[in-house]
Short mmCIF file of C-alpha atoms and ligand atoms in Angstrom, two decimals:
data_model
loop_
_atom_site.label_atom_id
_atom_site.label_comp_id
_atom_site.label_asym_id
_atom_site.label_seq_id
_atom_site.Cartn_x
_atom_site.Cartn_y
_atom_site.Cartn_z
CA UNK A 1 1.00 3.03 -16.65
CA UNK A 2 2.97 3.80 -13.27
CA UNK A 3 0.25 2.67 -10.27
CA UNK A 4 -0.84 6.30 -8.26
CA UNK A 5 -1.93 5.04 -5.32
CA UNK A 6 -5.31 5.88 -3.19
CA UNK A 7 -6.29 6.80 0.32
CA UNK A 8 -6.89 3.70 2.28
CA UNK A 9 -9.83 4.36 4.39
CA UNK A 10 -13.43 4.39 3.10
CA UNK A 11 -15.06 6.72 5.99
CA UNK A 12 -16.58 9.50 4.64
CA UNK A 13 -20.05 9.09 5.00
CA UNK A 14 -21.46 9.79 1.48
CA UNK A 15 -18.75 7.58 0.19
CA UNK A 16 -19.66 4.75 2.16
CA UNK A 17 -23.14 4.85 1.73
CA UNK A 18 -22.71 5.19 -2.18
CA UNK A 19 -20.96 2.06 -2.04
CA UNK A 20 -23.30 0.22 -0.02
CA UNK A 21 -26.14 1.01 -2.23
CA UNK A 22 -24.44 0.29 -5.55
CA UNK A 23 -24.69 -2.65 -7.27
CA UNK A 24 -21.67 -5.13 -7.37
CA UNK A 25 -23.56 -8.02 -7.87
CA UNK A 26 -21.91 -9.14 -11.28
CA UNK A 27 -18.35 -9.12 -9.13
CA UNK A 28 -19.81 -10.40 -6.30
CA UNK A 29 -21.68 -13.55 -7.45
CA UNK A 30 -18.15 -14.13 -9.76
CA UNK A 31 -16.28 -13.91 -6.21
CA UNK A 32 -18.57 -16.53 -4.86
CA UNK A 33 -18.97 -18.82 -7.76
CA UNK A 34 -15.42 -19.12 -7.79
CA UNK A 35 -15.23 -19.29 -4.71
CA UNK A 36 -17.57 -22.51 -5.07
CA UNK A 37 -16.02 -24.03 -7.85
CA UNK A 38 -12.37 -24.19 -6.04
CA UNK A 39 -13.63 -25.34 -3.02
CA UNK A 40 -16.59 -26.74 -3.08
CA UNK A 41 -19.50 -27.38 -0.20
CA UNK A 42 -20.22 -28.19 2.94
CA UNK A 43 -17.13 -25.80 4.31
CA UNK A 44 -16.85 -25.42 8.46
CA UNK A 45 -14.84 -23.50 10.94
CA UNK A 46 -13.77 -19.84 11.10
CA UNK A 47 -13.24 -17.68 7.87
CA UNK A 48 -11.92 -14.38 7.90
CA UNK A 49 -12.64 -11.80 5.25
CA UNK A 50 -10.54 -8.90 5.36
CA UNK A 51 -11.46 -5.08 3.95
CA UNK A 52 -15.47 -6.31 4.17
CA UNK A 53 -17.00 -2.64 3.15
CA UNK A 54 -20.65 -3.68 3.52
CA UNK A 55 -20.17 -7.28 3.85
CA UNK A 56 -22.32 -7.80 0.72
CA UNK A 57 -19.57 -10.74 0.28
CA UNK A 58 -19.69 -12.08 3.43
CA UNK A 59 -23.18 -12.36 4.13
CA UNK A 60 -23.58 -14.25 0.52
CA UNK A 61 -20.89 -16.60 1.35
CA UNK A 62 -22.46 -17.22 4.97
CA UNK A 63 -25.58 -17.93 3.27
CA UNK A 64 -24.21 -20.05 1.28
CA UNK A 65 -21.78 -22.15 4.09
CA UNK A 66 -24.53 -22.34 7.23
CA UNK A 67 -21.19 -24.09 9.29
CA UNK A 68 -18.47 -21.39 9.02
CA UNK A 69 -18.50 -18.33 10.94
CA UNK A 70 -17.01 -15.37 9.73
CA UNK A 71 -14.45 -12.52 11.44
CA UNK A 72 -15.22 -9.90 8.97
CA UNK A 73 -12.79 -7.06 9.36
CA UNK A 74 -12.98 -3.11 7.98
CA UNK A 75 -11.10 -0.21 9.78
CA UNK A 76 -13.85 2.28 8.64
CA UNK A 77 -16.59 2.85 11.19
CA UNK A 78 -18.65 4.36 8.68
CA UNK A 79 -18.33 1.00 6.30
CA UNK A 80 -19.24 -1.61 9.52
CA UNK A 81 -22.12 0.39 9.81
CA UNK A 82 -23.44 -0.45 6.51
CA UNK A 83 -22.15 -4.03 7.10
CA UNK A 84 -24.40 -4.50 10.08
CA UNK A 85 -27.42 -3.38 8.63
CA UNK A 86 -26.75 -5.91 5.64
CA UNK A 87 -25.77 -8.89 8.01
CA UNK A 88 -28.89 -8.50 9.71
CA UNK A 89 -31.13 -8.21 6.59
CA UNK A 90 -29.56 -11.57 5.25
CA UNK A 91 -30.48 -13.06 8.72
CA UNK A 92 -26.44 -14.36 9.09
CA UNK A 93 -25.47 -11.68 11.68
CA UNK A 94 -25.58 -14.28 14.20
CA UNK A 95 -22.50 -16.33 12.47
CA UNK A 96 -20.41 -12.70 11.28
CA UNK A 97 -18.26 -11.03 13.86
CA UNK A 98 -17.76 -7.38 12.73
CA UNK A 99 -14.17 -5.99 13.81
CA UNK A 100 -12.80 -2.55 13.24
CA UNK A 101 -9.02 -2.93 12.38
CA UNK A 102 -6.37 -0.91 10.39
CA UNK A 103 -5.34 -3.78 8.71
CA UNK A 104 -2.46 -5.56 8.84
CA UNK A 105 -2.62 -6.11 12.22
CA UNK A 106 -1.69 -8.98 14.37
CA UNK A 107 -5.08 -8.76 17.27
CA UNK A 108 -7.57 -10.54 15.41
CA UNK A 109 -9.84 -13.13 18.11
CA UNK A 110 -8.18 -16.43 16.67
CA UNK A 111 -4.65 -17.78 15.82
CA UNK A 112 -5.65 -19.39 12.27
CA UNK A 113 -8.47 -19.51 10.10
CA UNK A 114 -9.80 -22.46 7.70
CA UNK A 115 -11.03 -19.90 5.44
CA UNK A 116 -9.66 -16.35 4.38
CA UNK A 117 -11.09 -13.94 1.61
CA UNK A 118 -10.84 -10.22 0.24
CA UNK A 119 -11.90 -8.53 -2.20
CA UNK A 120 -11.11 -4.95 -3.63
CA UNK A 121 -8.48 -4.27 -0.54
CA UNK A 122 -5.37 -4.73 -1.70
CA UNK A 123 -5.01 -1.59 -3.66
CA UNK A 124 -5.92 0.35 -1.26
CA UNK A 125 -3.23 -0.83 1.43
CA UNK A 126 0.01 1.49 1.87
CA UNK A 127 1.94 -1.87 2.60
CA UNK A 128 0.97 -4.61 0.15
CA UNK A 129 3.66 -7.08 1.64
CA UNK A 130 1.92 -5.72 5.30
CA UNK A 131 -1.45 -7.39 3.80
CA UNK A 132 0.27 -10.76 2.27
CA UNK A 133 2.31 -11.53 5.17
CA UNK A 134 -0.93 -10.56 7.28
CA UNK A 135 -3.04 -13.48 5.67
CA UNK A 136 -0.07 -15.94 5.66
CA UNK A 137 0.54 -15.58 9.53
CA UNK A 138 -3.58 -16.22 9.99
CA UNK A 139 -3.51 -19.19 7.88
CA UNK A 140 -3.16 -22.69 8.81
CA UNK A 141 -2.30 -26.00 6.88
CA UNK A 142 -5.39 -26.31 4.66
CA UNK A 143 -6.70 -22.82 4.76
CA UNK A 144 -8.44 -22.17 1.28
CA UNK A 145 -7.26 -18.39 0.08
CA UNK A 146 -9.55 -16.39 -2.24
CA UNK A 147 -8.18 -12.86 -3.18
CA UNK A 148 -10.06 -10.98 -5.55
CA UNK A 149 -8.94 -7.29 -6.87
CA UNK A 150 -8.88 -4.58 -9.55
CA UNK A 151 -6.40 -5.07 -12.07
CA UNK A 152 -4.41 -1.72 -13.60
CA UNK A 153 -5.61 -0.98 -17.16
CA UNK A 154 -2.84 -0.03 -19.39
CA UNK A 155 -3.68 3.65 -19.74
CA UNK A 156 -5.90 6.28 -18.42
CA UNK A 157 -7.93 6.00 -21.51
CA UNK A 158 -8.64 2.81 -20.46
CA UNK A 159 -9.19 3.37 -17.30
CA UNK A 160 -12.08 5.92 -18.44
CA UNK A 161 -13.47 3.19 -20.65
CA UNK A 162 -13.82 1.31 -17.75
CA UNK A 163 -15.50 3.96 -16.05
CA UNK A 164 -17.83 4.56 -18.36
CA UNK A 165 -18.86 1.10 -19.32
CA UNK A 166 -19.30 -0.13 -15.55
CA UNK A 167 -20.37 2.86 -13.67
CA UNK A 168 -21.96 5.16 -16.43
CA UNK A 169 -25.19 5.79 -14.39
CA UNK A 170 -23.22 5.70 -11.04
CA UNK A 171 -23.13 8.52 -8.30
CA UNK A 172 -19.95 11.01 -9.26
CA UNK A 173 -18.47 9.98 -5.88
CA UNK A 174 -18.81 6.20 -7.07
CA UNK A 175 -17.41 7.12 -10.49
CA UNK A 176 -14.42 8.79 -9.11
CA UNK A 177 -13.59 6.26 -5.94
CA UNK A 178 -13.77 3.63 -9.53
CA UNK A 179 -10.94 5.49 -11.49
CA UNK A 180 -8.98 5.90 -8.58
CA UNK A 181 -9.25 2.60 -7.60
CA UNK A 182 -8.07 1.46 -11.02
CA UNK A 183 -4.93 3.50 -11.07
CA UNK A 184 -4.02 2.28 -7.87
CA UNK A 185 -4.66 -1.30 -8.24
CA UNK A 186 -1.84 -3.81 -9.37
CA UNK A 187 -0.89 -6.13 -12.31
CA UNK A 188 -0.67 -9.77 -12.09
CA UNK A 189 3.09 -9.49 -12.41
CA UNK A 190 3.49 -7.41 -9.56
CA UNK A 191 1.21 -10.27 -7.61
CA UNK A 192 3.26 -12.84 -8.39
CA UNK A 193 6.49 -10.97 -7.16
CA UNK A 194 4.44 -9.87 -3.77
CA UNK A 195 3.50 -13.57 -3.31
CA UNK A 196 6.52 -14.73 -4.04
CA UNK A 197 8.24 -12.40 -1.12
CA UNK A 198 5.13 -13.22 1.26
CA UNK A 199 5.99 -17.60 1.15
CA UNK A 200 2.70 -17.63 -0.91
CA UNK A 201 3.76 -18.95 -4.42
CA UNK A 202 1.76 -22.13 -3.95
CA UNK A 203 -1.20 -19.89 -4.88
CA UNK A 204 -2.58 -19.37 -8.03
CA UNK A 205 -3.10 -15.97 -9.89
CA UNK A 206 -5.27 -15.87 -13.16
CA UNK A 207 -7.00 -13.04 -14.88
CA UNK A 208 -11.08 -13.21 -14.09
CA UNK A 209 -12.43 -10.73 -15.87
CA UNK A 210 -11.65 -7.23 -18.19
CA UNK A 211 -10.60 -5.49 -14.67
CA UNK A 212 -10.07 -8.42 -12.19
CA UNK A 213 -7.73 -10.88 -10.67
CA UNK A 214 -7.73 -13.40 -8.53
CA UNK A 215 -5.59 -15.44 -6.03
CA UNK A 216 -6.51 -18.89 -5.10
CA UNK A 217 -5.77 -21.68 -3.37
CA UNK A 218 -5.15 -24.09 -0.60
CA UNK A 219 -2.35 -23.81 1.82
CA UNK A 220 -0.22 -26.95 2.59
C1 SAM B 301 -13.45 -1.13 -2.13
S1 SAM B 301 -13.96 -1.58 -0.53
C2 SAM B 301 -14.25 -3.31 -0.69
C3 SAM B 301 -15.27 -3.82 0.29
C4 SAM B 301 -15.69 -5.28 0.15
N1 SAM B 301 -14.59 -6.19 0.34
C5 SAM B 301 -16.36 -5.53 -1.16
O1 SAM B 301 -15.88 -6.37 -1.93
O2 SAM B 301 -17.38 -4.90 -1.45
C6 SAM B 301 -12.43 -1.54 0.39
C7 SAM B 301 -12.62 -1.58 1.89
O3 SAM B 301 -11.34 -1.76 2.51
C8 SAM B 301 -11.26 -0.91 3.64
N2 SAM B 301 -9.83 -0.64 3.88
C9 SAM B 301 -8.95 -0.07 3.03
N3 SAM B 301 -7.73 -0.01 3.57
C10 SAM B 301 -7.84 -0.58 4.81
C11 SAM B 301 -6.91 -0.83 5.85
N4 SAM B 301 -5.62 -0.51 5.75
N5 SAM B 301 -7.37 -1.41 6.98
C12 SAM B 301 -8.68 -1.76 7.10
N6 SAM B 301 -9.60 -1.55 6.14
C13 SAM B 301 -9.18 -0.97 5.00
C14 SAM B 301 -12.06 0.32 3.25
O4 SAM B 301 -12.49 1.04 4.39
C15 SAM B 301 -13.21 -0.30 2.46
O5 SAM B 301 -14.31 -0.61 3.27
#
């Protein structure tokens, strides 16, 4: 199935907020456990997680890491504002620097980062290359690298299997941002090829779950 891609932008209000209330925990806790697992404890410096949404993500890993601060970056108002209200709840606000960007872009607050994560951002991104050559410029030797995304089903059929079996009791808005998030989101094959022309074949690129992948690794 060809990839049809989506708009890039969460800022519509409704959308936003039916994001921020729904529950992503079984992705999210499999974003940080993985996250664990390849690199362990006791992580410090600056991390930098890029398309946050609501910074469910980000305040669980800076729960989790009391010793890295976070530049957590989202060019929809609307999202950030969801993302505060979170940060503050989990009482981590103090160590998570919100930043309104179009992403790529080349004006973030430091030169490198020890850490750098996303989830569910690269298929939204009109320049895929934009976002891999992004991260690579922000990284340093050592950065760790966890990229998490959607993974295009083989069919639309599928795709509305997938709807129904993760989002069945789901707001329509929900429901729909799902499908059109899995027709626009890419295969491993086409990840390997982008990493390849972004310098990042060093990283790894395995298959996580029924609709995710994931990029890993640690930069030399
Ligand atoms: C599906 S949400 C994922 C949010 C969060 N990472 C998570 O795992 O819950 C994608 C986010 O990326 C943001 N986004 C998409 N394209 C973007 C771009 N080009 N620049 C900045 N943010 C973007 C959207 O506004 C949205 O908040």
């Amino acid at each position: 199935m060809q990839r049809i891609p989506e708009p890039e932008l969460m800022d519509e209000a409704e959308q936003a907020q039916a994001y921020a209330e729904a529950d992503f925990d079984a992705a999210n806790r499999l974003f940080v456990d993985r996250f664990r697992a390849a690199f362990g404890d006791g992580l410090k410096g600056r991390a930098l997680d890029l398309g946050c949404g609501p910074a469910d993500i980000v305040g669980r890993l800076a729960r989790h890491y009391p010793a890295l601060h976070f530049d957590a970056v989202d060019g929809a108002a609307a999202m950030l504002a969801w993302a505060e209200r979170s940060l503050a709840h989990d009482g981590v606000a103090e160590r998570v620097t919100l930043l309104r960007r179009h992403l790529p872009c080349d004006d973030l607050p430091v030169a490198s980062y020890q850490v750098i994560t996303s989830n569910s951002l690269l298929h939204h991104m009109r320049d895929a290359h934009g976002f891999w050559t992004m991260l690579a410029a922000y990284a340093e030797p050592g950065t760790r690298v966890m990229v998490m995304d959607l993974l295009r089903p083989a069919s639309l059929t599928a795709a509305n299997d997938l709807v129904a079996q993760y989002a069945a009791d789901a707001p329509q808005v929900l429901r729909q941002d799902f499908y059109r998030s899995l027709l626009a989101a890419y295969r491993p094959q086409e990840i390997v090829l982008q990493l390849s022309r972004a310098g990042l074949a060093p990283l790894d690129v395995q298959v996580v779950s029924d609709r995710h992948w994931l990029v890993s690794g640690r930069l030399d």
